[in-house]
PDB file of C-alpha atoms in Angstrom:
ATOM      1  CA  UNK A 265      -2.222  -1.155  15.938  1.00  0.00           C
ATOM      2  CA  UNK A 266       0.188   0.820  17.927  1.00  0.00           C
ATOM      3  CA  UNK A 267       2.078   3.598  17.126  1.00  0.00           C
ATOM      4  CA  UNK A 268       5.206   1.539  17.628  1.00  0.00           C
ATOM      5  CA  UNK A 269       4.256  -1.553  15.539  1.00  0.00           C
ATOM      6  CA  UNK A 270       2.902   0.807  12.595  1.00  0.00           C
ATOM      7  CA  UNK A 271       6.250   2.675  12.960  1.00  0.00           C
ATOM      8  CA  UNK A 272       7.994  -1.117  12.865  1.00  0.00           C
ATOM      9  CA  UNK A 273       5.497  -1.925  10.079  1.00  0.00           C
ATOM     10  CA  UNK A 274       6.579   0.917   7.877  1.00  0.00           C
ATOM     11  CA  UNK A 275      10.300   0.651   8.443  1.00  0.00           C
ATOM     12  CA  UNK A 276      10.252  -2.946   7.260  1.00  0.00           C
ATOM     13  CA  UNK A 277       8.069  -2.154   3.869  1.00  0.00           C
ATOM     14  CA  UNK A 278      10.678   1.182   3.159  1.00  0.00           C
ATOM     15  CA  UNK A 279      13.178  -2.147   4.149  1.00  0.00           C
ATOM     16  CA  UNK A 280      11.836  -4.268   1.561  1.00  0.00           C
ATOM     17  CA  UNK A 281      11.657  -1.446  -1.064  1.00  0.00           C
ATOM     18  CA  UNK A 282      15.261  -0.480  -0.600  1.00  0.00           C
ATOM     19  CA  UNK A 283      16.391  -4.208  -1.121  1.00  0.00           C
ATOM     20  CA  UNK A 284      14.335  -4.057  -4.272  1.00  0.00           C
ATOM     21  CA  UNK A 285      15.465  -1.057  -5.811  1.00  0.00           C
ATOM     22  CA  UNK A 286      19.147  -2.292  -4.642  1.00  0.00           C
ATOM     23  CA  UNK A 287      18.260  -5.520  -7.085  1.00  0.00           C
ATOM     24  CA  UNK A 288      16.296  -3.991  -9.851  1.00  0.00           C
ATOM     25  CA  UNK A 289      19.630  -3.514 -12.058  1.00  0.00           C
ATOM     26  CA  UNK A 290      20.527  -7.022 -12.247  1.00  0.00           C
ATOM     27  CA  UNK A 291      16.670  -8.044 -12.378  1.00  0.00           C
ATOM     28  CA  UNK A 292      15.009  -9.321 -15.691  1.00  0.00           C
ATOM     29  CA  UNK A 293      12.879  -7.149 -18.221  1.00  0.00           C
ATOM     30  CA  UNK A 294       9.705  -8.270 -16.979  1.00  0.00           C
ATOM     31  CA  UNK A 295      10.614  -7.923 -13.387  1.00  0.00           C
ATOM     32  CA  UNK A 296      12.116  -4.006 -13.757  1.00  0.00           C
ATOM     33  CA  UNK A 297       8.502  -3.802 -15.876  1.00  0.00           C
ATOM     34  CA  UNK A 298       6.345  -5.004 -13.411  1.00  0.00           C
ATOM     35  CA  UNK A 299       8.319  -3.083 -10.395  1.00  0.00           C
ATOM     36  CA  UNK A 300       7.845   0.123 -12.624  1.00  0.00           C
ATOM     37  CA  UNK A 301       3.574  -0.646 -13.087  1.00  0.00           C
ATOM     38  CA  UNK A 302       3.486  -1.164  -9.216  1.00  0.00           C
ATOM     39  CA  UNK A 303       4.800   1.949  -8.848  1.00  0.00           C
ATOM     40  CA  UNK A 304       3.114   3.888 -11.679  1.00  0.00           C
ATOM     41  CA  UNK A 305      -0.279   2.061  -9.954  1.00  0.00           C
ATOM     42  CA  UNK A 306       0.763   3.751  -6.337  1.00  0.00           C
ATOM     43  CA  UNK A 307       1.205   7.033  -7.401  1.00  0.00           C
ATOM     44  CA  UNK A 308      -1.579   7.288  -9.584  1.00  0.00           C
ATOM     45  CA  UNK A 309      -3.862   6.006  -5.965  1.00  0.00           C
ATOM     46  CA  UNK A 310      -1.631   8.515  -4.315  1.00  0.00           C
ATOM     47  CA  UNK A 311      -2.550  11.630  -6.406  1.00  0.00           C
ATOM     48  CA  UNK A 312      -6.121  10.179  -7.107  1.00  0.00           C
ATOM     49  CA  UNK A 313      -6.755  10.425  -3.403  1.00  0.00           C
ATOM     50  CA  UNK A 314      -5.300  14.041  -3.101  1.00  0.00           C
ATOM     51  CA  UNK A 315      -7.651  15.557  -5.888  1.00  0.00           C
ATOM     52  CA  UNK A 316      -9.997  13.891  -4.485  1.00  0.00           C
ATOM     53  CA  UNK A 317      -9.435  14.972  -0.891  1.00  0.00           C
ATOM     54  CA  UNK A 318      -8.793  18.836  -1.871  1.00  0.00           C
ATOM     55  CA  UNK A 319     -12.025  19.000  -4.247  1.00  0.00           C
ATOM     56  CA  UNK A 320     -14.005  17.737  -0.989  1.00  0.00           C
ATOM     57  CA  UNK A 321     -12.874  20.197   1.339  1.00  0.00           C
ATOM     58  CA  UNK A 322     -12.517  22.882  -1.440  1.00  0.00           C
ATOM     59  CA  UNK A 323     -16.507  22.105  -2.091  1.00  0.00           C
ATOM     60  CA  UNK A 324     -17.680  22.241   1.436  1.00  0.00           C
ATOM     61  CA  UNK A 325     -14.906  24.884   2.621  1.00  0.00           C
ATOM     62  CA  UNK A 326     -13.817  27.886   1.599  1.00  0.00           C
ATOM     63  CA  UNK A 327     -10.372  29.167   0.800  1.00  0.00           C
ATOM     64  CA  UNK A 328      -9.977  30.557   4.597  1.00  0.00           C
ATOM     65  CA  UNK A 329     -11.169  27.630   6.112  1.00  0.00           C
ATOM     66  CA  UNK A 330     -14.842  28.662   7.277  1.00  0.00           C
ATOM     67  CA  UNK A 331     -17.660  26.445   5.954  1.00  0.00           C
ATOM     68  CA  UNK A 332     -19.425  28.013   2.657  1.00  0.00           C
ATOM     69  CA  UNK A 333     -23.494  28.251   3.459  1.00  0.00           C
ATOM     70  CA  UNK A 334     -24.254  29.844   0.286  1.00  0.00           C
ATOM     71  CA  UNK A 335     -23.772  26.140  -1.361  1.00  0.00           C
ATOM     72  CA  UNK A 336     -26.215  24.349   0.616  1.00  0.00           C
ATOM     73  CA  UNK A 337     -28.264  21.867  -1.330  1.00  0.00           C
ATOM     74  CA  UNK A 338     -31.943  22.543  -1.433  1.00  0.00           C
ATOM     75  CA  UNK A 339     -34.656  19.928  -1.756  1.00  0.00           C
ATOM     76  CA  UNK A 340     -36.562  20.055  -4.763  1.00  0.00           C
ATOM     77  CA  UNK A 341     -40.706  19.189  -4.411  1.00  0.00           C
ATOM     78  CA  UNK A 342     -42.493  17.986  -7.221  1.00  0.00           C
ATOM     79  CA  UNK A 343     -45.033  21.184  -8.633  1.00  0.00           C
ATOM     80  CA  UNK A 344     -48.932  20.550  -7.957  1.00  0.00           C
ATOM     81  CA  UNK A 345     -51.246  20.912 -11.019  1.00  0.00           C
TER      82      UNK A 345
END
């Protein structure tokens, strides 16, 4: 996909949200519930995939940005009798 049609792509969904949000007064209990679990459901993706993200690179990078060597993993070899 192109630049343009993910641009496109993304102005129509922030489209489509707008419009919803514009409705969600007037909407029904279940609907305003079920528009407020999508949501809750996105964010918690959102901020599970920047914990995740920053605990990667925190574990394989240090604070300045320069790989940590001191953490490499080691094989371990079964001990003979």
């Amino acid at each position: 996909m192109s630049s343009a049609g993910f641009l496109k792509e993304m102005q129509t969904i922030g489209e489509k949200f707008l419009l919803k949000l514009q409705k969600l007064p007037k909407a029904d209990p279940v609907e305003i519930v079920s528009f407020c679990v999508v949501l809750l459901f996105i964010a918690t993706v959102l901020l599970l995939m920047i914990i995740a993200c920053s605990c990667c690179c925190y574990s394989c990078c240090s604070c300045d940005g320069h790989p940590d060597h001191r953490r490499r993993k080691t094989q371990v070899r079964p001990v003979a009798h």
